[in-house]
PDB file of C-alpha atoms and ligand atoms in Angstrom:
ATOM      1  CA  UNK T 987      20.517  -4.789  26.261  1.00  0.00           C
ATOM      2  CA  UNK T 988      23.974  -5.787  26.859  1.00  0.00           C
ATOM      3  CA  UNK T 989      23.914  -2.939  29.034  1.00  0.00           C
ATOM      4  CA  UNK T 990      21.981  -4.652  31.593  1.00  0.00           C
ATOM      5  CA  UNK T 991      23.018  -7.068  34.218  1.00  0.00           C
ATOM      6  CA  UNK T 992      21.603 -10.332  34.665  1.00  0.00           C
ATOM      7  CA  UNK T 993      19.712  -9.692  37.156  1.00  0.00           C
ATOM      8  CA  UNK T 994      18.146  -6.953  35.270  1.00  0.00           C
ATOM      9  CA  UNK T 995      17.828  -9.190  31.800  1.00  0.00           C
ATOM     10  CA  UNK T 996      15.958 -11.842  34.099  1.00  0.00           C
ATOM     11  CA  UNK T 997      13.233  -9.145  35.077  1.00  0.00           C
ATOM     12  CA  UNK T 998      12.900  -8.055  31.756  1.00  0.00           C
ATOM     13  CA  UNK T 999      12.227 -11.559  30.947  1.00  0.00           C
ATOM     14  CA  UNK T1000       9.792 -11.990  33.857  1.00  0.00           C
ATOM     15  CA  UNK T1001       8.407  -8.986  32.744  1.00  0.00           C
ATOM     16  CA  UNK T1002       8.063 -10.106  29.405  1.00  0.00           C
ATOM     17  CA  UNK T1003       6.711 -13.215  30.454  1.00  0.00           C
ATOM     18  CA  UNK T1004       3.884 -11.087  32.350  1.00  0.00           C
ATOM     19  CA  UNK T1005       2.484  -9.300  29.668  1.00  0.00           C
ATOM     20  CA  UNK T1006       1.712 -12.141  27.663  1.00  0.00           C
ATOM     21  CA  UNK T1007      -0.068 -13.739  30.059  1.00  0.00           C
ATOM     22  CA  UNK T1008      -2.120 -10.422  30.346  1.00  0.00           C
ATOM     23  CA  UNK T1009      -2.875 -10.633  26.856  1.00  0.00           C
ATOM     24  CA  UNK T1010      -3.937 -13.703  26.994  1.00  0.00           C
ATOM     25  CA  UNK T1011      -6.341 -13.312  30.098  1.00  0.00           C
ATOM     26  CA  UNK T1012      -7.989 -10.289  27.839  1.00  0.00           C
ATOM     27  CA  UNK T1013      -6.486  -7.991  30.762  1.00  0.00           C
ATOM     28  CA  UNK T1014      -5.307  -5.167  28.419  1.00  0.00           C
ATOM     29  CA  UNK T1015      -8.591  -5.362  25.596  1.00  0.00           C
ATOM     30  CA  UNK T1016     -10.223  -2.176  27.794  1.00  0.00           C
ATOM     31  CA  UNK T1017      -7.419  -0.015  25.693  1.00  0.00           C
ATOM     32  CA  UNK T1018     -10.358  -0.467  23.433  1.00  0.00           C
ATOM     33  CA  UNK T1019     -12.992   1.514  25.725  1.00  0.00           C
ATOM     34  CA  UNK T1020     -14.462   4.813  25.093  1.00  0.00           C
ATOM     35  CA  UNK T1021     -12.453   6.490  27.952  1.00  0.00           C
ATOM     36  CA  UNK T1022      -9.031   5.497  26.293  1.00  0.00           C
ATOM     37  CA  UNK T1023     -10.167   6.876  22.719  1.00  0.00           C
ATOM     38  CA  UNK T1024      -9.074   9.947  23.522  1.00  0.00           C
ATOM     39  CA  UNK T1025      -5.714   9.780  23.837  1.00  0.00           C
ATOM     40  CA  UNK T1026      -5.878   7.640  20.253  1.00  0.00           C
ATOM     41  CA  UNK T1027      -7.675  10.262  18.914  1.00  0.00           C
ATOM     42  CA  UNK T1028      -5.093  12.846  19.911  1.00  0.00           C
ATOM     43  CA  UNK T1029      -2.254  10.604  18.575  1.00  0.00           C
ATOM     44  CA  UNK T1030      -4.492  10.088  15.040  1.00  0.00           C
ATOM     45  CA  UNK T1031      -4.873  13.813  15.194  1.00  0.00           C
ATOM     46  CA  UNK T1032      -0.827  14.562  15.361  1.00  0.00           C
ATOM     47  CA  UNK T1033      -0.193  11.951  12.465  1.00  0.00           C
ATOM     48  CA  UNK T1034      -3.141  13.829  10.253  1.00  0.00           C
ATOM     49  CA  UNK T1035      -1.611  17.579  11.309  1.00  0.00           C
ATOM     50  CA  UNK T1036       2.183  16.950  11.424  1.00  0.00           C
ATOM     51  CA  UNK T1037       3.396  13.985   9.467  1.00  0.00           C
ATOM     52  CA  UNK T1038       3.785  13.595   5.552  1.00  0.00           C
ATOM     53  CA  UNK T1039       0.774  12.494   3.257  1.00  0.00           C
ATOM     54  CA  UNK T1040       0.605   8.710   3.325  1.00  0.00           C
ATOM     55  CA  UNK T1041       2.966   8.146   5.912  1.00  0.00           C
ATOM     56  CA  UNK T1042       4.884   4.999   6.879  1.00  0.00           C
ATOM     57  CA  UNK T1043       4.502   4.497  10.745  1.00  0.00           C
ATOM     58  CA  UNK T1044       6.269   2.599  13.291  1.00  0.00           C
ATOM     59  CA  UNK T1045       4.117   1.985  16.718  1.00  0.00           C
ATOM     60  CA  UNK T1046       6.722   0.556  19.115  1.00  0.00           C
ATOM     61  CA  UNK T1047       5.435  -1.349  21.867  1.00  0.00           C
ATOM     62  CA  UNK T1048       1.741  -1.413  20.145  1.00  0.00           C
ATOM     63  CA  UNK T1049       0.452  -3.899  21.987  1.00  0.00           C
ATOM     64  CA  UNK T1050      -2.527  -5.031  20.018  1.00  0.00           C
ATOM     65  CA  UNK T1051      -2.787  -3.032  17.303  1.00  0.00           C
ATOM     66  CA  UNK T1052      -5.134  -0.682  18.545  1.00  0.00           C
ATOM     67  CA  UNK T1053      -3.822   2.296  17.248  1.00  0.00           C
ATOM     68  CA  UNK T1054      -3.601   0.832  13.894  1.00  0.00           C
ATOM     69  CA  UNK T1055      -7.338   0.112  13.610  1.00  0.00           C
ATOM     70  CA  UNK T1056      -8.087   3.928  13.945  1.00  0.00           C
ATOM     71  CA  UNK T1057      -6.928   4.890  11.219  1.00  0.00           C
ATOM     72  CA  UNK T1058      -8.277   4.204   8.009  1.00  0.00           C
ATOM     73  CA  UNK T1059      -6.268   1.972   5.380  1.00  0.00           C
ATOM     74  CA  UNK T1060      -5.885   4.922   2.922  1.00  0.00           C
ATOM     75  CA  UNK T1061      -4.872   7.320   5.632  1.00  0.00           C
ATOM     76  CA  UNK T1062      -1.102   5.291   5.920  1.00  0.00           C
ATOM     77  CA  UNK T1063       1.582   3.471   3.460  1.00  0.00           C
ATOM     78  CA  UNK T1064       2.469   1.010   5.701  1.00  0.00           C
ATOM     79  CA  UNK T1065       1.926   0.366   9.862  1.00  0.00           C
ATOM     80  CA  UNK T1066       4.332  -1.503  11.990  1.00  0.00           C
ATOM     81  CA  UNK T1067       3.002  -3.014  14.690  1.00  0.00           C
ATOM     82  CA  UNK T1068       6.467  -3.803  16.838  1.00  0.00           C
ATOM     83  CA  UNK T1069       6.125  -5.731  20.656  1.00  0.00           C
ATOM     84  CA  UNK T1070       8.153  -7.647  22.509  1.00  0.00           C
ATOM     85  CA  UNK T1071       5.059 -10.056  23.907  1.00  0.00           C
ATOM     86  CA  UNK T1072       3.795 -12.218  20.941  1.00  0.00           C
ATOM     87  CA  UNK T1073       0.443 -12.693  22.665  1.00  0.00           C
ATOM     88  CA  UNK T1074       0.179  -9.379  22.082  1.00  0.00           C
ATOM     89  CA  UNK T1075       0.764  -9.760  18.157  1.00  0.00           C
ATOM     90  CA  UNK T1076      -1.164 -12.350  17.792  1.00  0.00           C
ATOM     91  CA  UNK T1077      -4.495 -10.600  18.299  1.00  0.00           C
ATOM     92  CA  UNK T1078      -2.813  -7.850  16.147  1.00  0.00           C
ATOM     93  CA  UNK T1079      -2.318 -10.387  13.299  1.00  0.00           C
ATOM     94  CA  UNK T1080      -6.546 -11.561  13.888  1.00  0.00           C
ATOM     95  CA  UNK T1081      -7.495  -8.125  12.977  1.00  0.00           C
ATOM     96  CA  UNK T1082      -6.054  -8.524   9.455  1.00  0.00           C
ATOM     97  CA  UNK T1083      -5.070  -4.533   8.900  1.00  0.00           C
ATOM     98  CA  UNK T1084      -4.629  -3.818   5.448  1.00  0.00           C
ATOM     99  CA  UNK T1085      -0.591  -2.562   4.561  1.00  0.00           C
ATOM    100  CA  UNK T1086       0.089  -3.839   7.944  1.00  0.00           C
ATOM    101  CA  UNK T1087       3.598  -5.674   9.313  1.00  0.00           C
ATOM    102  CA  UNK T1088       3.396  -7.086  13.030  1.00  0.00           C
ATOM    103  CA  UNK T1089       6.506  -8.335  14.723  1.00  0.00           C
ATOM    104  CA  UNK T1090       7.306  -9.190  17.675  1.00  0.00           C
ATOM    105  CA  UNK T1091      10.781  -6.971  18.886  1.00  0.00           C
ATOM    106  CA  UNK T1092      12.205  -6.145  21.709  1.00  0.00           C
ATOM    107  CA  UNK T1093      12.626  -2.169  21.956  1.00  0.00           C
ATOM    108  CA  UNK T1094      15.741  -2.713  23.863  1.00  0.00           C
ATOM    109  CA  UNK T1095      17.502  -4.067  20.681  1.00  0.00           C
ATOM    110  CA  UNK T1096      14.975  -3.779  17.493  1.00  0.00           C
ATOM    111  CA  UNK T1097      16.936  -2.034  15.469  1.00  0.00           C
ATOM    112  CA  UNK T1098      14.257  -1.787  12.014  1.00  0.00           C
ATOM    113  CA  UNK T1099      16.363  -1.672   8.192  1.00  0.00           C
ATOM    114  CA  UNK T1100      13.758   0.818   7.312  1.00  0.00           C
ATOM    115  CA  UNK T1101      13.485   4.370   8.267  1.00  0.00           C
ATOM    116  CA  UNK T1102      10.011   5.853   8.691  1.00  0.00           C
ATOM    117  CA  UNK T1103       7.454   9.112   8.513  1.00  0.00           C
ATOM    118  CA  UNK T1104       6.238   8.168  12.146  1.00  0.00           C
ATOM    119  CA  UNK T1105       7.305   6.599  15.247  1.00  0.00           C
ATOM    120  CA  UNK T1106       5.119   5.870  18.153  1.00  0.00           C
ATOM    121  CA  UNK T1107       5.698   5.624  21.862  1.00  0.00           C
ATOM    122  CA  UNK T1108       2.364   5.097  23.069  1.00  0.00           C
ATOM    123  CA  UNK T1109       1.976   4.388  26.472  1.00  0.00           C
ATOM    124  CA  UNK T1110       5.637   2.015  26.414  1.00  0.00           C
ATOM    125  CA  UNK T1111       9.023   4.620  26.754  1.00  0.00           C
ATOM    126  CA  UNK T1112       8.059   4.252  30.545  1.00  0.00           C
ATOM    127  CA  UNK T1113       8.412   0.838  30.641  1.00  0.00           C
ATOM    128  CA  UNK T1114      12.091   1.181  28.635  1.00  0.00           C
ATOM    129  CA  UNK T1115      15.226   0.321  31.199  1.00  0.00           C
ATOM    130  CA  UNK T1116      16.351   3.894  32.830  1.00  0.00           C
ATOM    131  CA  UNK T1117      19.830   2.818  31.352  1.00  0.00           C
ATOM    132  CA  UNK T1118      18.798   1.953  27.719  1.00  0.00           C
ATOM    133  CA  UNK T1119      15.976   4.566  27.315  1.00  0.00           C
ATOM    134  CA  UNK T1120      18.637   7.541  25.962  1.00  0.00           C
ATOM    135  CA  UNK T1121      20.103   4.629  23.713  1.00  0.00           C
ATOM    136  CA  UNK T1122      16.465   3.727  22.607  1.00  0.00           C
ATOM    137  CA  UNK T1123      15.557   7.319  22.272  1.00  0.00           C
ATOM    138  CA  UNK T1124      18.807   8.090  20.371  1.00  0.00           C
ATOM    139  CA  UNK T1125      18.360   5.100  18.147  1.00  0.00           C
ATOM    140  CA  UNK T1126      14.768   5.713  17.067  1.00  0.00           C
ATOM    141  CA  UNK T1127      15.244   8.991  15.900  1.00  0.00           C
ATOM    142  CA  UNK T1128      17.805   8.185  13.886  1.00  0.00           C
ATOM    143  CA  UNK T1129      15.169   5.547  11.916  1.00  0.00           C
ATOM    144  CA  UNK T1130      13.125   8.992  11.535  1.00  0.00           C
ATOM    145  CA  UNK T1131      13.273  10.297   7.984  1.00  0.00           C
ATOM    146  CA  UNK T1132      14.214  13.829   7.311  1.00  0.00           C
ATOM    147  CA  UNK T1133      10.510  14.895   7.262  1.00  0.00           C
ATOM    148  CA  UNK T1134       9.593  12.407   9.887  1.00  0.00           C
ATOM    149  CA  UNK T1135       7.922  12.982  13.542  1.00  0.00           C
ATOM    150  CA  UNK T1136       8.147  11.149  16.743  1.00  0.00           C
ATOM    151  CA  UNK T1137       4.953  11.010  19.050  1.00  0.00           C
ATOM    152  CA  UNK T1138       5.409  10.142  22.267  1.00  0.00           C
ATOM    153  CA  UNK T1139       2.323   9.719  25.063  1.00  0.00           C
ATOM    154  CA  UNK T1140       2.859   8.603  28.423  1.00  0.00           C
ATOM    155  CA  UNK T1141       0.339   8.257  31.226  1.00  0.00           C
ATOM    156  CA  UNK T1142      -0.001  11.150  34.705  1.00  0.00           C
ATOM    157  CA  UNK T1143       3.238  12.663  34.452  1.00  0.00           C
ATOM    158  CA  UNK T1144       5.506   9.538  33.723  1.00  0.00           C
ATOM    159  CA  UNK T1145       9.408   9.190  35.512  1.00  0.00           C
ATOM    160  CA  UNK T1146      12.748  10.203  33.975  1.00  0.00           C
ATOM    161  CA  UNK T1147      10.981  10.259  30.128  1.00  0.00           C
ATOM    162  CA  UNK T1148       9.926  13.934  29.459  1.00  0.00           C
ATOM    163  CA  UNK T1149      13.072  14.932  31.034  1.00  0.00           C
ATOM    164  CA  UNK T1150      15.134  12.826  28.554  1.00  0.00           C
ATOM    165  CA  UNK T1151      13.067  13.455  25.438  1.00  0.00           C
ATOM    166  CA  UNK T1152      13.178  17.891  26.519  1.00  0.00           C
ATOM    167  CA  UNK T1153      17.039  17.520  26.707  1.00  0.00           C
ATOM    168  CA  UNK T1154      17.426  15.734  22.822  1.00  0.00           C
ATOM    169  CA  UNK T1155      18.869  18.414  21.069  1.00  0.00           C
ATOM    170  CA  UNK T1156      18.613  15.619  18.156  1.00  0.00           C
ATOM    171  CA  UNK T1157      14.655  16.656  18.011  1.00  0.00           C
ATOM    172  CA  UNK T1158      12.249  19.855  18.312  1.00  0.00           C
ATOM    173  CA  UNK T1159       8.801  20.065  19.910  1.00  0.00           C
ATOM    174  CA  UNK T1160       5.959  20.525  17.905  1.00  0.00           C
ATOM    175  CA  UNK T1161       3.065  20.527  20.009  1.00  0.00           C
ATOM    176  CA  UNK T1162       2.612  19.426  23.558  1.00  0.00           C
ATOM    177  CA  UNK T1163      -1.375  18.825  25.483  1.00  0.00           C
ATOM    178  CA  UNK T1164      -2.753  17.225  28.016  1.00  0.00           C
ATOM    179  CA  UNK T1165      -5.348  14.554  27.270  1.00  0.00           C
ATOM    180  CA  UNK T1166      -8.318  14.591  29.634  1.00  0.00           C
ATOM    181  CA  UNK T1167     -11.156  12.163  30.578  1.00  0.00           C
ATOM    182  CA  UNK T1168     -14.205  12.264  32.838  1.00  0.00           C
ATOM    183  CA  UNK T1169     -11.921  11.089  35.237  1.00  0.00           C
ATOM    184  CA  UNK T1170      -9.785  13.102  37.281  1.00  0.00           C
ATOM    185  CA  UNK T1171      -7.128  10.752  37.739  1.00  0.00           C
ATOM    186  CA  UNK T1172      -7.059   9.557  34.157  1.00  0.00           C
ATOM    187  CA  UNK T1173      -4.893  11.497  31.881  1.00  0.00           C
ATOM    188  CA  UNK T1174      -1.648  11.266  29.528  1.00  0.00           C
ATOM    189  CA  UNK T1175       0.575  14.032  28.137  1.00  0.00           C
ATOM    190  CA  UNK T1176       1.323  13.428  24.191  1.00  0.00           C
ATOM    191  CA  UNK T1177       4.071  15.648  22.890  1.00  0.00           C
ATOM    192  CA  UNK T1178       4.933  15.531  19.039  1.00  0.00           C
ATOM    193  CA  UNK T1179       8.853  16.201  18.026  1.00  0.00           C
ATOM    194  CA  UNK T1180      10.213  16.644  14.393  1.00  0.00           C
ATOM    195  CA  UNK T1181      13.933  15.840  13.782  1.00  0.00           C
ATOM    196  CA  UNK T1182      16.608  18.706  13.136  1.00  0.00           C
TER     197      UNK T1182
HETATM  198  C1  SAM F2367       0.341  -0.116  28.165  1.00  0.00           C
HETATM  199  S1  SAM F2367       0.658  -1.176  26.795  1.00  0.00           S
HETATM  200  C2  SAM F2367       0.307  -0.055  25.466  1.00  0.00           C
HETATM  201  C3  SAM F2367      -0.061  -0.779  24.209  1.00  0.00           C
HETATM  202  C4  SAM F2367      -0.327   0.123  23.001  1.00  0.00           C
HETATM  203  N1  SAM F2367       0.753   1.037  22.734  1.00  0.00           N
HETATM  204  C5  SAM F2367      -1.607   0.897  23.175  1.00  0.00           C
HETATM  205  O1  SAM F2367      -1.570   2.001  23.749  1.00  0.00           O
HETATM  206  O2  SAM F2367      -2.651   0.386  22.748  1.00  0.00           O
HETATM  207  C6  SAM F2367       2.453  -1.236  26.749  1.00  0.00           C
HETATM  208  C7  SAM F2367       2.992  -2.184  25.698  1.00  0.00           C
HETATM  209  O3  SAM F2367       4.411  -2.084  25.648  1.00  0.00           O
HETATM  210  C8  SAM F2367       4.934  -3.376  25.420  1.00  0.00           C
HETATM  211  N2  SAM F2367       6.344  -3.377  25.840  1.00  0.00           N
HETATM  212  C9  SAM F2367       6.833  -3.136  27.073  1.00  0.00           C
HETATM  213  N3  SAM F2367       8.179  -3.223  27.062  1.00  0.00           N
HETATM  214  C10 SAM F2367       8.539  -3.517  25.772  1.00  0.00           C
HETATM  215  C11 SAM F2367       9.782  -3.744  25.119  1.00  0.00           C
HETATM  216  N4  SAM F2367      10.939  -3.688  25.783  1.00  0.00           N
HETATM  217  N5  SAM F2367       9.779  -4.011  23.797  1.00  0.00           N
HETATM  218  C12 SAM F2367       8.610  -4.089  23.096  1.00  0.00           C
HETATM  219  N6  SAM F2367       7.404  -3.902  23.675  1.00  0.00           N
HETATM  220  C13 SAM F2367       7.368  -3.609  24.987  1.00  0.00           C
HETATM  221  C14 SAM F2367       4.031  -4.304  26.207  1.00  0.00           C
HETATM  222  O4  SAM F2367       4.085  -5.641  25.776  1.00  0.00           O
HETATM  223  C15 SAM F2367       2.663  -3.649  25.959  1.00  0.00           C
HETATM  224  O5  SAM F2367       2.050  -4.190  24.831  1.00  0.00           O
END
């Protein structure tokens, strides 16, 4: 964060600012709808074929939870629930999810005491600063435990994040698919990267 200049810290703020009042208007609740499940889906499906039994999982930028509620309480050790607008958190914290901590960090600088089985980018390394998104990368993986994966889905094609996430020679790709819907224009890429 110190990275940026003030100019960019303001927007952040702005930005910040923004999303909560989204929240609050309800203007983010259709990542509930059917059409989004299946990018969840392929996310839950990762976590069930790649991670450890029981896994402890950090969902950065998780907006409200929504990956959390699809999976089952016995299916994870503990969820995280990590983002930066608290409107956001505080429908996570209405839902009441069993073995679940929500918090409200900033990606730029939460740096977690715990390392984890999982992390989660879903749908939020795009909206990382170009000049803090190797840092955040970087940092993340390094909270990965030895036998621990990083899932990353980003909506179309995304800018300057596959690139960046290819080049890490601090991870390996597991698997890498295209996630469809009825619509044509509606699709996200969700890769899945173990740490060597
Ligand atoms: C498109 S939403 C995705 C929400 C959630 N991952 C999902 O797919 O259901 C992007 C989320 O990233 C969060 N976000 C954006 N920048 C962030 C930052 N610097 N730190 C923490 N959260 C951030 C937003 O508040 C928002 O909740």
């Amino acid at each position: 964060m110190h990275k940026l200049s003030f100019i960019d810290r303001f927007h952040h703020w702005r930005r910040k600012m923004r999303w909560n009042k989204q929240y609050k208007k309800g203007k983010w609740s259709y990542l509930n709808d059917e059409r989004e499940s299946s990018r969840y889906h392929k996310i839950v499906d990762y976590i069930k074929t790649y991670a450890t039994t029981n896994p402890s999982i950090l969902d950065l930028g998780a907006g409200e939870a929504v990956l959390n509620q699809r999976l089952n309480k016995n299916e994870y050790k503990t969820f995280f629930n990590v983002d930066f607008s608290s409107a956001s958190i505080d429908i996570a914290k209405t839902k009441k999810l069993e073995n679940s901590v929500n918090l409200v960090a900033d990606i730029h600088t939460y740096t977690p005491d715990e390392t984890f089985d999982v992390i989660v980018f879903n749908e939020a390394f795009y909206y990382v600063h170009n000049d803090l998104k190797q840092d955040v990368l970087d940092r993340f993986i390094g909270k990965l435990n030895s036998e621990g994966i990083l899932i990353v889905s980003i909506y179309k094609e995304g800018t300057d994040c596959w690139e960046l996430i290819d080049a890490s020679s601090k991870i390996q790709q597991l698997n890498f698919e295209k996630v469809a819907t009825d619509r044509e224009s509606t699709y996200w890429k969700v890769g899945v990267y173990k740490k060597v």
